[in-house]
Amino acid sequence: MQIMFLLCLLTCFALSNFNVQAKVVDSFSDVKGCNQFFYKGKEPQGMDQNAKKICQTFQSEIGKEKINHIYYATLYSTFEKIPLYSAYKFDPKCSSTSSQSWHIEPQLISRTEPDHMMLEGDDKLKGKKDAIKKTQAINSDYDHTGYDRGHLYPNSFQCGEDSKATFTLTNAAPMDACFNRIHWKLWEGHLKKILKDSLRIKKDVYDSKASAYIVTGTVPGQDKIPQSRDQNLRGVTVPSHIWTAVCYEHSEDHDKSFSFGYIGINQPEFNIKLMNVSEMNKQLNQLYKTSNPSVKIFHDDCFSGKPASEEAKNQFLNRIKLPAHQRLQMSKSAQNSLLAIYDAISSDSTGPSNTPTVLGVTATFAFDSSSSHLTSTERMKRKFETSCAVTDVKKRHTSDKQKRQVSEGSESIECRLVPEKSVDGKSSADGSPCSCFEDNGYKCSTQEGKSKSCCSTPCLYQEQLKGYRCYSGKTQIECSPQYSLITAKGNRCRDDHPCATYGKDYYWCFINDKSWEYCSPPLWGSRAKDGKYCRSNYACAKYDKNDPWCYTDDKNWNSCCTSDDYFSAVNYKTCKPDHPCGYHGKAYLWCNTTDGSWNYCCKEFKK
């Protein structure tokens, strides 16, 4: 028991004396183990010769013994006040992330200062704030700027206590919040997965004969933060670009060795390009505007151009393309609004008693087709009881070649988030506004005094029924989805009267107190009988005629089918199962219909 107590005591003492060190050196080879993070022990060439070299180190104390462990190396520009790069090795066993306080580096003031990272408020740094600000970034430089303290060596690539070493401002540069939190984070995550897969022999067992060397760097830009400050002090440079280069070396089988890299523009919009290391050197030479010595990240470009490098690059490209739906694309104003909300509810300055309550949030989306809009809206309704009502349909300008390549209408759909009124009890299943409820909420009395059924679940499209249904208690009923705020002619519906059926067999809405117009129905890709898609804002319906029709462009209209399949015929008819839509020896599309006759159809069945 005494031995166990002593071990626990020593462990607690060690953790309480676990300090982060970052030693400034003349050469990375001056400190044993500091150049292990570079491929073949050789650091990148062509960077600022006046930048400071830092060995980022942990120091633990057990009794009187001090144990140092170096975790990565950094080249830091005291002029720009940002790191030019951090070099590190990938540890496949790490999978956790953590958040820590940010440190500064006293030795950038003088080599006589303490050789470990310290918090700005440390008693030993009193009276030295001005000296610190002259050589490096401090936390207040980032306040209210819209920029994140962006890790070069990601903290997610380290584990537990070790990740503390990444939380130093000598390993951080100002990154646009959307770039850092969305685009760059996504690529970091896929890089981690690819390297883990490459190193893994079997579950939780990794190849000890292989090493992954990574260098992440910055390209200094023209902008500085903060904007308003002492003119005698240089601001912190905002990088124009962030880059990462990877060198995977298998010591016994060079056919498995590979390298690649990518460069991203430090902006909200997505712009990251994948390339081989040789190409990256050329790109960085142009960005740094340097030629002598030229930029060279890895010795001999680390297998750049070899088959394994091309294969690894293609694998990465395929991975990064797969979750395209996860790539968040925002306008600048939307980003500012979202970040303003985030800042207001997470700001340390407000305090718990002053944190505001978010009473409502709305958003406007843009989709490239009616089908993508309807698909996303169905998912929103199912998961969040929220719909996205169309506010505008805009014609996309495309070339003749692009027009031939698109598979459906050339309009883009704009929509606004709205709550599902049928579920929250504000309207009946057909869209009519409710005034009071009956039958436990499954029915309501409308403003006209009519009793109508209500939805207790979202109004969703049922493929097998070719229509919209919801549940009213335990009974499935027809419903009118909340999908559009504009008419087929493009006029705005009254705010309290969006497009719906309101008890009719067509969709419509009031545009003012007296006038109403037809709405384009929420159909999933209706077609005309000549095979062309109907316009998104003029889908197949009767409108003011006896039979269904639609516009296929600004001027031309035709009879149409309400479904984009091989068995849908015009006039709401259905092709026989053994006679799908086709030419069948004629010059037009037709089929035998289930009512014992024949009719025109809209989508050719090709065997």
Coordinates of C-alpha atoms in Angstrom, one line a residue:
M1 CA 0.0 0.0 0.0
Q2 CA 2.9 2.4 0.8
I3 CA 4.4 1.7 -2.6
M4 CA 1.1 2.3 -4.4
F5 CA 0.7 5.6 -2.4
L6 CA 4.2 6.7 -3.3
L7 CA 3.6 5.9 -7.0
C8 CA 0.4 7.9 -7.0
L9 CA 2.1 10.8 -5.2
L10 CA 4.9 10.8 -7.7
T11 CA 2.5 10.7 -10.7
C12 CA 0.4 13.6 -9.3
F13 CA 3.6 15.5 -8.6
A14 CA 4.8 14.9 -12.2
L15 CA 1.6 16.1 -13.7
S16 CA 1.5 19.2 -11.6
N17 CA 5.1 20.0 -12.7
F18 CA 4.5 19.3 -16.4
N19 CA 5.8 22.4 -18.2
V20 CA 5.9 23.2 -21.9
Q21 CA 9.2 24.2 -23.3
A22 CA 10.2 25.9 -26.5
K23 CA 13.8 26.5 -27.0
V24 CA 15.1 29.0 -29.5
V25 CA 18.2 27.6 -31.3
D26 CA 20.6 28.6 -34.1
S27 CA 20.3 25.2 -35.8
F28 CA 17.7 22.5 -35.4
S29 CA 20.6 20.0 -35.1
D30 CA 21.9 21.9 -32.0
V31 CA 19.4 20.1 -29.8
K32 CA 19.3 16.3 -29.9
G33 CA 16.1 15.0 -31.5
C34 CA 15.0 18.4 -32.9
N35 CA 15.7 17.5 -36.5
Q36 CA 13.9 14.1 -36.3
F37 CA 10.8 15.8 -37.6
F38 CA 12.4 16.5 -41.0
Y39 CA 12.7 13.9 -43.8
K40 CA 16.3 12.7 -43.9
G41 CA 17.0 15.2 -41.1
K42 CA 17.0 18.1 -43.5
E43 CA 14.8 21.2 -43.0
P44 CA 12.9 23.0 -45.7
Q45 CA 15.0 25.4 -47.8
G46 CA 14.2 28.8 -49.3
M47 CA 12.5 30.3 -46.2
D48 CA 13.3 33.6 -44.4
Q49 CA 16.9 33.2 -43.3
N50 CA 16.3 35.7 -40.4
A51 CA 13.4 33.6 -38.9
K52 CA 13.9 32.0 -35.5
K53 CA 14.2 28.3 -35.1
I54 CA 12.3 26.8 -32.2
C55 CA 12.3 23.3 -30.8
Q56 CA 8.9 22.8 -29.1
T57 CA 9.5 20.7 -26.0
F58 CA 7.6 19.3 -23.0
Q59 CA 9.4 19.1 -19.7
S60 CA 8.3 16.9 -16.8
E61 CA 9.7 16.8 -13.3
I62 CA 9.8 13.7 -11.1
G63 CA 11.6 14.7 -7.9
K64 CA 14.7 16.5 -9.0
E65 CA 14.9 14.8 -12.3
K66 CA 13.8 16.7 -15.4
I67 CA 12.7 14.9 -18.5
N68 CA 12.5 16.7 -21.8
H69 CA 10.7 15.4 -24.9
I70 CA 10.6 17.4 -28.2
Y71 CA 7.4 17.2 -30.1
Y72 CA 7.9 19.3 -33.2
A73 CA 10.0 22.1 -34.8
T74 CA 8.9 25.6 -35.8
L75 CA 10.4 28.3 -38.0
Y76 CA 9.0 31.6 -36.6
S77 CA 9.2 35.1 -38.1
T78 CA 9.5 37.8 -35.5
F79 CA 8.9 40.3 -38.2
E80 CA 5.6 38.9 -39.4
K81 CA 4.8 37.5 -35.9
I82 CA 3.6 34.2 -37.4
P83 CA 5.2 30.8 -37.9
L84 CA 6.5 30.2 -41.4
Y85 CA 6.1 26.5 -40.8
S86 CA 5.8 23.7 -38.2
A87 CA 7.4 20.3 -38.9
Y88 CA 6.0 17.2 -37.2
K89 CA 5.6 13.5 -37.5
F90 CA 2.2 11.7 -37.5
D91 CA 1.3 9.5 -34.6
P92 CA -1.5 7.1 -35.7
K93 CA -2.4 6.2 -32.2
C94 CA -3.8 9.7 -31.4
S95 CA -7.5 10.4 -32.0
S96 CA -8.5 12.9 -29.3
T97 CA -8.7 16.7 -29.3
S98 CA -8.5 19.2 -26.5
S99 CA -8.7 22.9 -25.8
Q100 CA -6.0 24.6 -23.8
S101 CA -4.8 28.1 -22.9
W102 CA -2.5 29.7 -25.4
H103 CA 1.1 30.4 -24.5
I104 CA 3.8 32.8 -25.7
E105 CA 7.6 32.3 -26.1
P106 CA 9.8 34.4 -23.8
Q107 CA 13.0 33.4 -25.5
L108 CA 12.0 35.4 -28.6
I109 CA 12.7 38.5 -26.4
S110 CA 16.1 37.2 -25.2
R111 CA 17.9 33.9 -24.8
T112 CA 18.3 34.8 -21.1
E113 CA 14.5 34.5 -20.6
P114 CA 13.0 31.2 -19.4
D115 CA 13.2 28.4 -22.0
H116 CA 9.6 27.3 -21.6
M117 CA 6.3 28.6 -22.9
M118 CA 4.4 30.8 -20.5
L119 CA 1.0 32.4 -20.2
E120 CA 0.9 36.1 -20.8
G121 CA -0.3 36.7 -17.2
D122 CA 2.6 34.9 -15.6
D123 CA 4.2 36.9 -12.7
K124 CA 7.6 36.5 -14.3
L125 CA 6.5 38.5 -17.3
K126 CA 5.2 41.5 -15.5
G127 CA 6.4 44.7 -17.1
K128 CA 7.5 42.9 -20.3
K129 CA 4.3 43.1 -22.3
D130 CA 5.7 45.7 -24.7
A131 CA 8.9 43.7 -25.3
I132 CA 6.8 40.6 -26.0
K133 CA 4.5 42.5 -28.5
K134 CA 7.5 43.6 -30.5
T135 CA 8.6 40.0 -31.4
Q136 CA 5.4 37.9 -31.4
A137 CA 1.7 37.7 -31.5
I138 CA -0.3 37.9 -28.2
N139 CA -3.8 36.8 -27.5
S140 CA -5.4 40.3 -27.7
D141 CA -4.1 40.6 -31.3
Y142 CA -6.8 38.2 -32.3
D143 CA -9.7 39.8 -30.3
H144 CA -12.7 41.0 -32.4
T145 CA -10.8 40.4 -35.7
G146 CA -12.8 37.6 -37.2
Y147 CA -9.7 35.5 -37.4
D148 CA -9.0 32.2 -35.5
R149 CA -5.7 31.2 -33.9
G150 CA -5.1 28.6 -36.6
H151 CA -2.9 25.7 -35.6
L152 CA -0.1 24.7 -38.0
Y153 CA 0.6 21.6 -36.1
P154 CA -3.0 20.4 -35.5
N155 CA -3.8 19.6 -31.8
S156 CA -5.9 16.7 -33.1
F157 CA -2.7 15.1 -34.3
Q158 CA -1.5 14.8 -30.7
C159 CA -2.9 13.0 -27.6
G160 CA -4.0 14.1 -24.2
E161 CA -1.4 16.2 -22.3
D162 CA 0.9 16.1 -25.3
S163 CA -1.5 18.3 -27.3
K164 CA -0.7 21.2 -24.9
A165 CA 2.5 21.7 -26.9
T166 CA 0.5 22.7 -29.9
F167 CA -1.2 25.6 -28.0
T168 CA 1.5 28.2 -28.5
L169 CA 1.1 31.3 -30.5
T170 CA 4.4 30.4 -32.2
N171 CA 2.4 27.5 -33.8
A172 CA -0.6 29.7 -34.8
A173 CA -1.4 32.1 -37.5
P174 CA -4.5 34.2 -38.2
M175 CA -6.9 32.1 -40.2
D176 CA -10.3 33.1 -41.6
A177 CA -12.9 31.4 -39.3
C178 CA -14.7 29.6 -42.1
F179 CA -11.5 28.5 -43.7
N180 CA -10.1 27.1 -40.5
R181 CA -13.2 25.6 -39.0
I182 CA -14.7 24.1 -42.2
H183 CA -12.5 23.8 -45.2
W184 CA -9.0 23.3 -43.6
K185 CA -10.4 21.2 -40.8
L186 CA -12.1 18.9 -43.4
W187 CA -8.8 18.4 -45.3
E188 CA -6.9 17.8 -42.0
G189 CA -9.4 15.1 -41.1
H190 CA -9.0 13.3 -44.4
L191 CA -5.2 13.6 -44.2
K192 CA -5.3 11.9 -40.8
K193 CA -7.5 9.1 -42.1
I194 CA -5.2 8.4 -45.2
L195 CA -2.1 8.3 -43.1
K196 CA -3.7 6.1 -40.5
D197 CA -4.8 3.7 -43.2
S198 CA -1.3 3.7 -44.8
L199 CA 0.4 2.9 -41.4
R200 CA -2.1 0.4 -40.2
I201 CA -1.2 -3.3 -40.5
K202 CA -4.3 -4.5 -38.6
K203 CA -6.6 -3.1 -36.0
D204 CA -4.6 -0.9 -33.6
V205 CA -1.3 -2.3 -35.0
Y206 CA 0.8 0.1 -37.0
D207 CA 3.9 -0.4 -39.2
S208 CA 7.0 0.6 -37.3
K209 CA 9.1 0.7 -40.5
A210 CA 7.1 3.6 -41.9
S211 CA 7.1 7.3 -40.9
A212 CA 5.0 10.2 -42.0
Y213 CA 6.7 13.6 -42.0
I214 CA 4.5 16.6 -42.3
V215 CA 5.2 20.3 -42.8
T216 CA 2.5 22.9 -42.5
G217 CA 3.3 26.5 -43.4
T218 CA 2.1 30.0 -44.2
V219 CA 2.6 32.5 -47.0
P220 CA 2.7 36.0 -45.4
G221 CA 0.1 38.3 -46.9
Q222 CA -0.4 42.1 -46.9
D223 CA -3.1 42.4 -44.2
K224 CA -2.3 42.8 -40.5
I225 CA -4.3 42.4 -37.3
P226 CA -5.4 44.2 -35.2
Q227 CA -6.4 47.1 -37.5
S228 CA -6.2 49.9 -34.9
R229 CA -3.1 49.8 -32.8
D230 CA 0.1 51.7 -32.0
Q231 CA 1.6 52.8 -35.3
N232 CA 5.1 52.1 -33.9
L233 CA 4.2 48.4 -33.4
R234 CA 3.9 46.0 -36.3
G235 CA 0.7 44.0 -36.4
V236 CA 0.4 40.3 -36.8
T237 CA 0.5 39.3 -40.5
V238 CA -2.5 37.5 -41.9
P239 CA -1.3 34.7 -44.3
S240 CA -2.6 34.8 -47.8
H241 CA -2.2 31.0 -48.1
I242 CA -1.8 28.0 -45.8
W243 CA -0.1 24.9 -47.1
T244 CA 0.7 21.3 -46.0
A245 CA 3.2 18.9 -47.5
V246 CA 3.3 15.2 -46.6
C247 CA 6.2 12.7 -47.0
Y248 CA 5.5 9.1 -46.2
E249 CA 8.6 6.9 -46.1
H250 CA 8.7 3.1 -45.8
S251 CA 12.3 2.3 -44.8
E252 CA 12.2 -1.3 -46.4
D253 CA 9.8 -0.9 -49.3
H254 CA 10.2 2.4 -51.2
D255 CA 7.4 1.3 -53.6
K256 CA 5.1 2.1 -50.7
S257 CA 6.6 5.6 -50.1
F258 CA 4.8 8.6 -51.4
S259 CA 4.3 12.4 -51.0
F260 CA 1.8 15.1 -51.9
G261 CA 0.7 18.5 -50.7
Y262 CA -2.0 21.1 -50.9
I263 CA -2.3 24.8 -50.7
G264 CA -5.4 26.8 -49.6
I265 CA -6.3 30.5 -49.9
N266 CA -7.0 31.9 -46.5
Q267 CA -10.6 33.1 -47.3
P268 CA -14.2 32.0 -46.5
E269 CA -14.8 30.5 -49.9
F270 CA -13.4 27.1 -50.7
N271 CA -10.2 27.2 -52.6
I272 CA -7.7 24.4 -51.8
K273 CA -5.7 22.7 -54.4
L274 CA -4.0 19.2 -54.3
M275 CA -0.6 18.8 -56.0
N276 CA 2.6 16.8 -55.9
V277 CA 5.5 18.2 -53.9
S278 CA 7.5 19.3 -56.9
E279 CA 4.6 21.4 -58.1
M280 CA 4.2 22.8 -54.6
N281 CA 7.8 24.0 -54.5
K282 CA 7.2 25.9 -57.8
Q283 CA 3.9 27.4 -56.4
L284 CA 5.6 28.5 -53.2
N285 CA 8.5 30.0 -55.1
Q286 CA 6.0 32.2 -56.9
L287 CA 4.0 33.0 -53.8
Y288 CA 7.1 33.8 -51.7
K289 CA 8.6 35.7 -54.7
T290 CA 12.0 34.1 -54.0
S291 CA 14.4 32.4 -56.4
N292 CA 17.7 32.1 -54.6
P293 CA 17.7 29.9 -52.7
S294 CA 14.6 28.2 -54.2
V295 CA 12.0 26.7 -51.9
K296 CA 12.4 23.0 -51.3
I297 CA 10.3 21.4 -48.7
F298 CA 11.6 17.8 -48.7
H299 CA 15.0 16.4 -49.6
D300 CA 14.8 15.1 -53.2
D301 CA 11.1 16.0 -53.1
C302 CA 10.4 12.7 -51.2
F303 CA 9.3 10.3 -54.0
S304 CA 7.4 13.0 -55.9
G305 CA 6.2 11.8 -59.3
K306 CA 6.5 8.1 -58.3
P307 CA 3.5 5.8 -58.9
A308 CA 2.7 5.6 -55.2
S309 CA 2.6 9.4 -54.9
E310 CA 0.1 9.7 -57.8
E311 CA -2.0 6.9 -56.3
A312 CA -1.9 8.5 -52.8
K313 CA -2.9 11.8 -54.4
N314 CA -5.8 10.2 -56.2
Q315 CA -7.0 8.5 -53.1
F316 CA -6.9 11.7 -51.2
L317 CA -8.8 13.5 -54.0
N318 CA -11.4 10.8 -54.1
R319 CA -11.9 11.0 -50.3
I320 CA -12.2 14.8 -50.3
K321 CA -14.8 14.6 -53.1
L322 CA -17.0 12.1 -51.5
P323 CA -18.5 14.2 -48.7
A324 CA -19.3 17.2 -51.1
H325 CA -22.6 17.7 -49.2
Q326 CA -20.5 18.5 -46.1
R327 CA -18.8 21.4 -47.7
L328 CA -20.5 24.4 -46.4
Q329 CA -20.7 27.2 -48.9
M330 CA -21.8 30.6 -47.6
S331 CA -22.1 34.2 -48.8
K332 CA -20.0 36.7 -46.9
S333 CA -23.0 38.3 -45.3
A334 CA -24.3 34.8 -44.1
Q335 CA -20.8 34.0 -42.7
N336 CA -20.8 37.3 -40.8
S337 CA -24.3 36.7 -39.4
L338 CA -23.4 33.2 -38.3
L339 CA -20.1 34.3 -36.7
A340 CA -21.8 37.2 -35.0
I341 CA -24.3 34.8 -33.4
Y342 CA -21.5 32.5 -32.4
D343 CA -19.4 35.4 -31.0
A344 CA -22.4 36.8 -29.0
I345 CA -23.2 33.5 -27.3
S346 CA -19.7 32.3 -26.7
S347 CA -17.9 35.6 -25.9
D348 CA -16.0 35.5 -22.6
S349 CA -16.7 39.2 -22.1
T350 CA -20.4 38.8 -21.6
G351 CA -20.3 36.5 -18.6
P352 CA -23.0 33.9 -17.8
S353 CA -25.5 36.5 -16.6
N354 CA -25.2 38.6 -19.7
T355 CA -25.3 35.8 -22.3
P356 CA -28.1 36.7 -24.8
T357 CA -30.9 34.4 -25.7
V358 CA -31.3 33.5 -29.3
L359 CA -35.0 34.0 -30.1
G360 CA -35.0 33.1 -33.7
V361 CA -32.7 32.2 -36.6
T362 CA -33.5 32.2 -40.3
A363 CA -31.4 31.3 -43.4
T364 CA -31.7 31.6 -47.2
F365 CA -30.4 28.7 -49.3
A366 CA -29.6 28.4 -53.0
F367 CA -30.1 25.1 -54.8
D368 CA -29.1 24.2 -58.4
S369 CA -32.3 22.4 -59.2
S370 CA -35.8 21.7 -57.9
S371 CA -35.0 18.1 -57.2
S372 CA -32.0 19.0 -55.0
H373 CA -34.2 21.6 -53.2
L374 CA -37.0 19.1 -52.6
T375 CA -34.6 16.4 -51.5
S376 CA -33.0 18.7 -48.9
T377 CA -36.3 20.0 -47.8
E378 CA -37.6 16.5 -47.1
R379 CA -34.6 15.8 -45.0
M380 CA -35.1 19.1 -43.0
K381 CA -38.8 18.2 -42.4
R382 CA -38.0 14.7 -41.3
K383 CA -35.1 15.7 -38.9
F384 CA -36.0 19.2 -37.7
E385 CA -39.7 19.8 -38.6
T386 CA -38.4 22.7 -40.7
S387 CA -39.1 23.4 -44.4
C388 CA -37.4 25.6 -47.0
A389 CA -40.0 27.7 -48.9
V390 CA -39.1 28.9 -52.4
T391 CA -38.6 32.7 -52.5
D392 CA -37.1 33.0 -56.0
V393 CA -36.3 31.0 -59.1
K394 CA -33.5 32.4 -61.2
K395 CA -32.4 31.3 -64.6
R396 CA -28.7 30.2 -64.8
H397 CA -26.6 31.5 -67.6
T398 CA -25.0 28.5 -69.3
S399 CA -23.2 27.8 -72.5
D400 CA -24.7 25.7 -75.2
K401 CA -22.4 22.8 -74.2
Q402 CA -23.5 23.1 -70.6
K403 CA -27.1 23.1 -71.6
R404 CA -26.6 19.8 -73.4
Q405 CA -25.0 18.3 -70.4
V406 CA -27.6 19.3 -67.7
S407 CA -30.2 16.7 -67.0
E408 CA -32.9 19.0 -65.9
G409 CA -34.0 22.7 -65.8
S410 CA -31.5 25.4 -65.8
E411 CA -33.0 27.4 -62.9
S412 CA -31.5 27.9 -59.5
I413 CA -33.8 27.8 -56.5
E414 CA -33.6 30.2 -53.6
C415 CA -35.6 29.3 -50.4
R416 CA -36.0 30.5 -46.9
L417 CA -36.2 28.3 -43.7
V418 CA -39.6 28.3 -42.2
P419 CA -41.2 26.1 -39.4
E420 CA -43.5 23.3 -40.5
K421 CA -46.8 25.0 -39.7
S422 CA -48.8 21.7 -40.0
V423 CA -46.8 20.1 -37.2
D424 CA -46.8 23.0 -34.8
G425 CA -50.6 23.4 -35.2
K426 CA -50.8 26.7 -37.1
S427 CA -52.4 25.1 -40.1
S428 CA -54.5 22.1 -41.2
A429 CA -53.2 19.4 -43.5
D430 CA -54.2 21.3 -46.6
G431 CA -52.5 24.5 -45.5
S432 CA -55.6 26.3 -44.2
P433 CA -54.9 28.5 -41.1
C434 CA -56.3 27.1 -37.9
S435 CA -58.3 29.2 -35.3
C436 CA -59.0 26.5 -32.7
F437 CA -58.5 22.7 -32.2
E438 CA -60.7 19.7 -31.8
D439 CA -60.3 15.9 -31.3
N440 CA -57.0 16.2 -29.3
G441 CA -55.4 18.4 -32.0
Y442 CA -56.1 16.0 -34.9
K443 CA -58.6 18.4 -36.3
C444 CA -59.0 22.2 -36.3
S445 CA -61.6 24.8 -37.0
T446 CA -60.4 27.1 -39.8
Q447 CA -61.0 30.8 -40.0
E448 CA -63.9 30.0 -42.4
G449 CA -65.4 27.8 -39.7
K450 CA -64.7 24.5 -41.5
S451 CA -63.4 21.5 -39.6
K452 CA -60.3 20.0 -41.2
S453 CA -57.7 17.3 -40.4
C454 CA -54.3 18.3 -39.0
C455 CA -50.9 16.6 -39.3
S456 CA -49.2 15.3 -36.2
T457 CA -46.1 14.4 -38.3
P458 CA -44.3 16.3 -41.1
C459 CA -45.9 16.3 -44.6
L460 CA -43.5 14.1 -46.6
Y461 CA -43.4 12.8 -50.2
Q462 CA -44.4 9.2 -50.6
E463 CA -42.7 7.8 -53.8
Q464 CA -45.1 4.8 -54.1
L465 CA -48.1 7.0 -53.8
K466 CA -46.7 9.8 -56.0
G467 CA -48.0 12.3 -53.4
Y468 CA -47.6 13.9 -50.0
R469 CA -48.8 12.2 -46.8
C470 CA -48.7 12.8 -43.1
Y471 CA -50.1 11.1 -40.0
S472 CA -53.0 12.6 -38.1
G473 CA -52.7 10.5 -35.0
K474 CA -52.6 7.0 -36.3
T475 CA -54.2 7.7 -39.6
Q476 CA -52.3 8.6 -42.7
I477 CA -53.9 11.4 -44.7
E478 CA -53.1 13.5 -47.8
C479 CA -51.4 16.8 -47.0
S480 CA -50.2 20.0 -48.7
P481 CA -46.4 20.6 -48.1
Q482 CA -45.1 24.0 -47.2
Y483 CA -42.8 24.5 -50.1
S484 CA -43.1 27.9 -51.9
L485 CA -43.8 31.6 -51.3
I486 CA -44.1 32.5 -55.0
T487 CA -46.6 31.8 -57.7
A488 CA -46.0 30.2 -61.1
K489 CA -45.8 33.7 -62.5
G490 CA -43.2 34.7 -60.0
N491 CA -45.3 37.0 -57.8
R492 CA -44.9 36.9 -54.1
C493 CA -47.7 35.1 -52.0
R494 CA -49.2 36.9 -49.1
D495 CA -47.1 36.3 -46.0
D496 CA -49.9 34.6 -44.2
H497 CA -50.9 32.6 -47.3
P498 CA -48.1 30.5 -48.8
C499 CA -48.6 28.1 -51.7
A500 CA -50.9 25.2 -50.7
T501 CA -54.1 23.4 -51.9
Y502 CA -56.4 24.9 -49.3
G503 CA -59.0 22.2 -50.2
K504 CA -58.6 22.5 -54.0
D505 CA -57.1 20.0 -56.4
Y506 CA -54.4 22.5 -57.4
Y507 CA -51.8 24.7 -55.6
W508 CA -52.5 28.4 -55.2
C509 CA -52.1 31.4 -53.0
F510 CA -53.4 34.9 -52.4
I511 CA -51.1 37.6 -53.6
N512 CA -53.1 40.4 -52.0
D513 CA -56.5 40.8 -50.2
K514 CA -58.5 40.2 -53.4
S515 CA -56.3 38.4 -56.1
W516 CA -54.9 34.9 -56.2
E517 CA -52.7 33.0 -58.6
Y518 CA -51.7 29.4 -59.4
C519 CA -48.6 28.0 -57.8
S520 CA -46.2 25.5 -59.5
P521 CA -46.8 22.2 -57.7
P522 CA -44.0 20.5 -55.7
L523 CA -43.2 17.8 -58.3
W524 CA -40.0 15.8 -58.5
G525 CA -38.8 16.4 -62.1
S526 CA -42.0 16.6 -64.3
R527 CA -41.4 16.3 -68.1
A528 CA -43.2 17.4 -71.2
K529 CA -44.2 14.8 -73.8
D530 CA -41.2 15.8 -76.0
G531 CA -38.9 14.5 -73.2
K532 CA -37.8 17.9 -72.0
Y533 CA -38.0 18.9 -68.3
C534 CA -40.6 21.3 -67.2
R535 CA -39.4 24.6 -65.7
S536 CA -38.9 24.5 -62.0
N537 CA -41.3 27.4 -61.5
Y538 CA -43.9 26.0 -63.9
A539 CA -44.1 22.3 -63.2
C540 CA -46.7 20.0 -64.8
A541 CA -50.3 21.0 -63.7
K542 CA -53.6 22.1 -65.3
Y543 CA -53.4 25.7 -64.2
D544 CA -56.1 27.4 -66.3
K545 CA -56.6 24.6 -68.8
N546 CA -58.5 21.3 -68.9
D547 CA -55.4 19.0 -69.1
P548 CA -51.9 19.2 -67.5
W549 CA -49.2 21.2 -69.3
C550 CA -46.0 23.0 -68.5
Y551 CA -43.4 25.5 -69.9
T552 CA -40.1 23.9 -70.9
D553 CA -38.5 27.3 -71.5
D554 CA -39.5 30.9 -71.5
K555 CA -41.8 30.6 -74.5
N556 CA -42.6 27.0 -75.3
W557 CA -45.2 24.8 -73.5
N558 CA -46.5 21.2 -74.0
S559 CA -48.6 18.5 -72.5
C560 CA -46.7 16.8 -69.7
C561 CA -46.3 14.0 -67.2
T562 CA -46.3 14.6 -63.5
S563 CA -43.6 12.1 -62.7
D564 CA -40.1 11.6 -64.1
D565 CA -40.3 7.9 -64.7
Y566 CA -40.9 5.4 -67.5
F567 CA -44.5 4.7 -66.7
S568 CA -46.0 8.2 -66.4
A569 CA -48.2 9.3 -69.3
V570 CA -49.9 12.6 -70.0
N571 CA -53.3 13.5 -68.5
Y572 CA -52.4 11.7 -65.3
K573 CA -52.4 8.3 -67.1
T574 CA -50.1 5.4 -66.3
C575 CA -48.3 3.1 -68.8
K576 CA -49.0 -0.7 -68.5
P577 CA -46.2 -2.5 -66.6
D578 CA -45.3 -4.6 -69.7
H579 CA -45.3 -1.5 -72.0
P580 CA -43.1 1.2 -70.6
C581 CA -42.7 4.6 -72.4
G582 CA -40.9 4.4 -75.7
Y583 CA -41.1 5.2 -79.4
H584 CA -42.4 1.7 -80.3
G585 CA -42.0 2.3 -84.1
K586 CA -43.5 5.8 -83.9
A587 CA -41.9 9.3 -84.2
Y588 CA -43.1 10.2 -80.7
L589 CA -43.1 8.8 -77.2
W590 CA -46.2 6.7 -76.3
C591 CA -47.3 3.7 -74.3
N592 CA -50.4 1.5 -73.8
T593 CA -52.1 2.7 -70.6
T594 CA -53.7 0.9 -67.8
D595 CA -57.2 2.2 -68.8
G596 CA -57.1 0.0 -71.9
S597 CA -56.1 2.9 -74.2
W598 CA -52.8 4.6 -75.2
N599 CA -51.4 8.0 -74.6
Y600 CA -48.3 10.1 -75.0
C601 CA -45.6 9.7 -72.4
C602 CA -42.4 11.6 -71.4
K603 CA -39.4 9.4 -70.6
E604 CA -38.1 6.8 -72.9
F605 CA -37.3 3.4 -71.4
K606 CA -34.0 2.2 -72.8
K607 CA -33.1 -1.5 -72.5

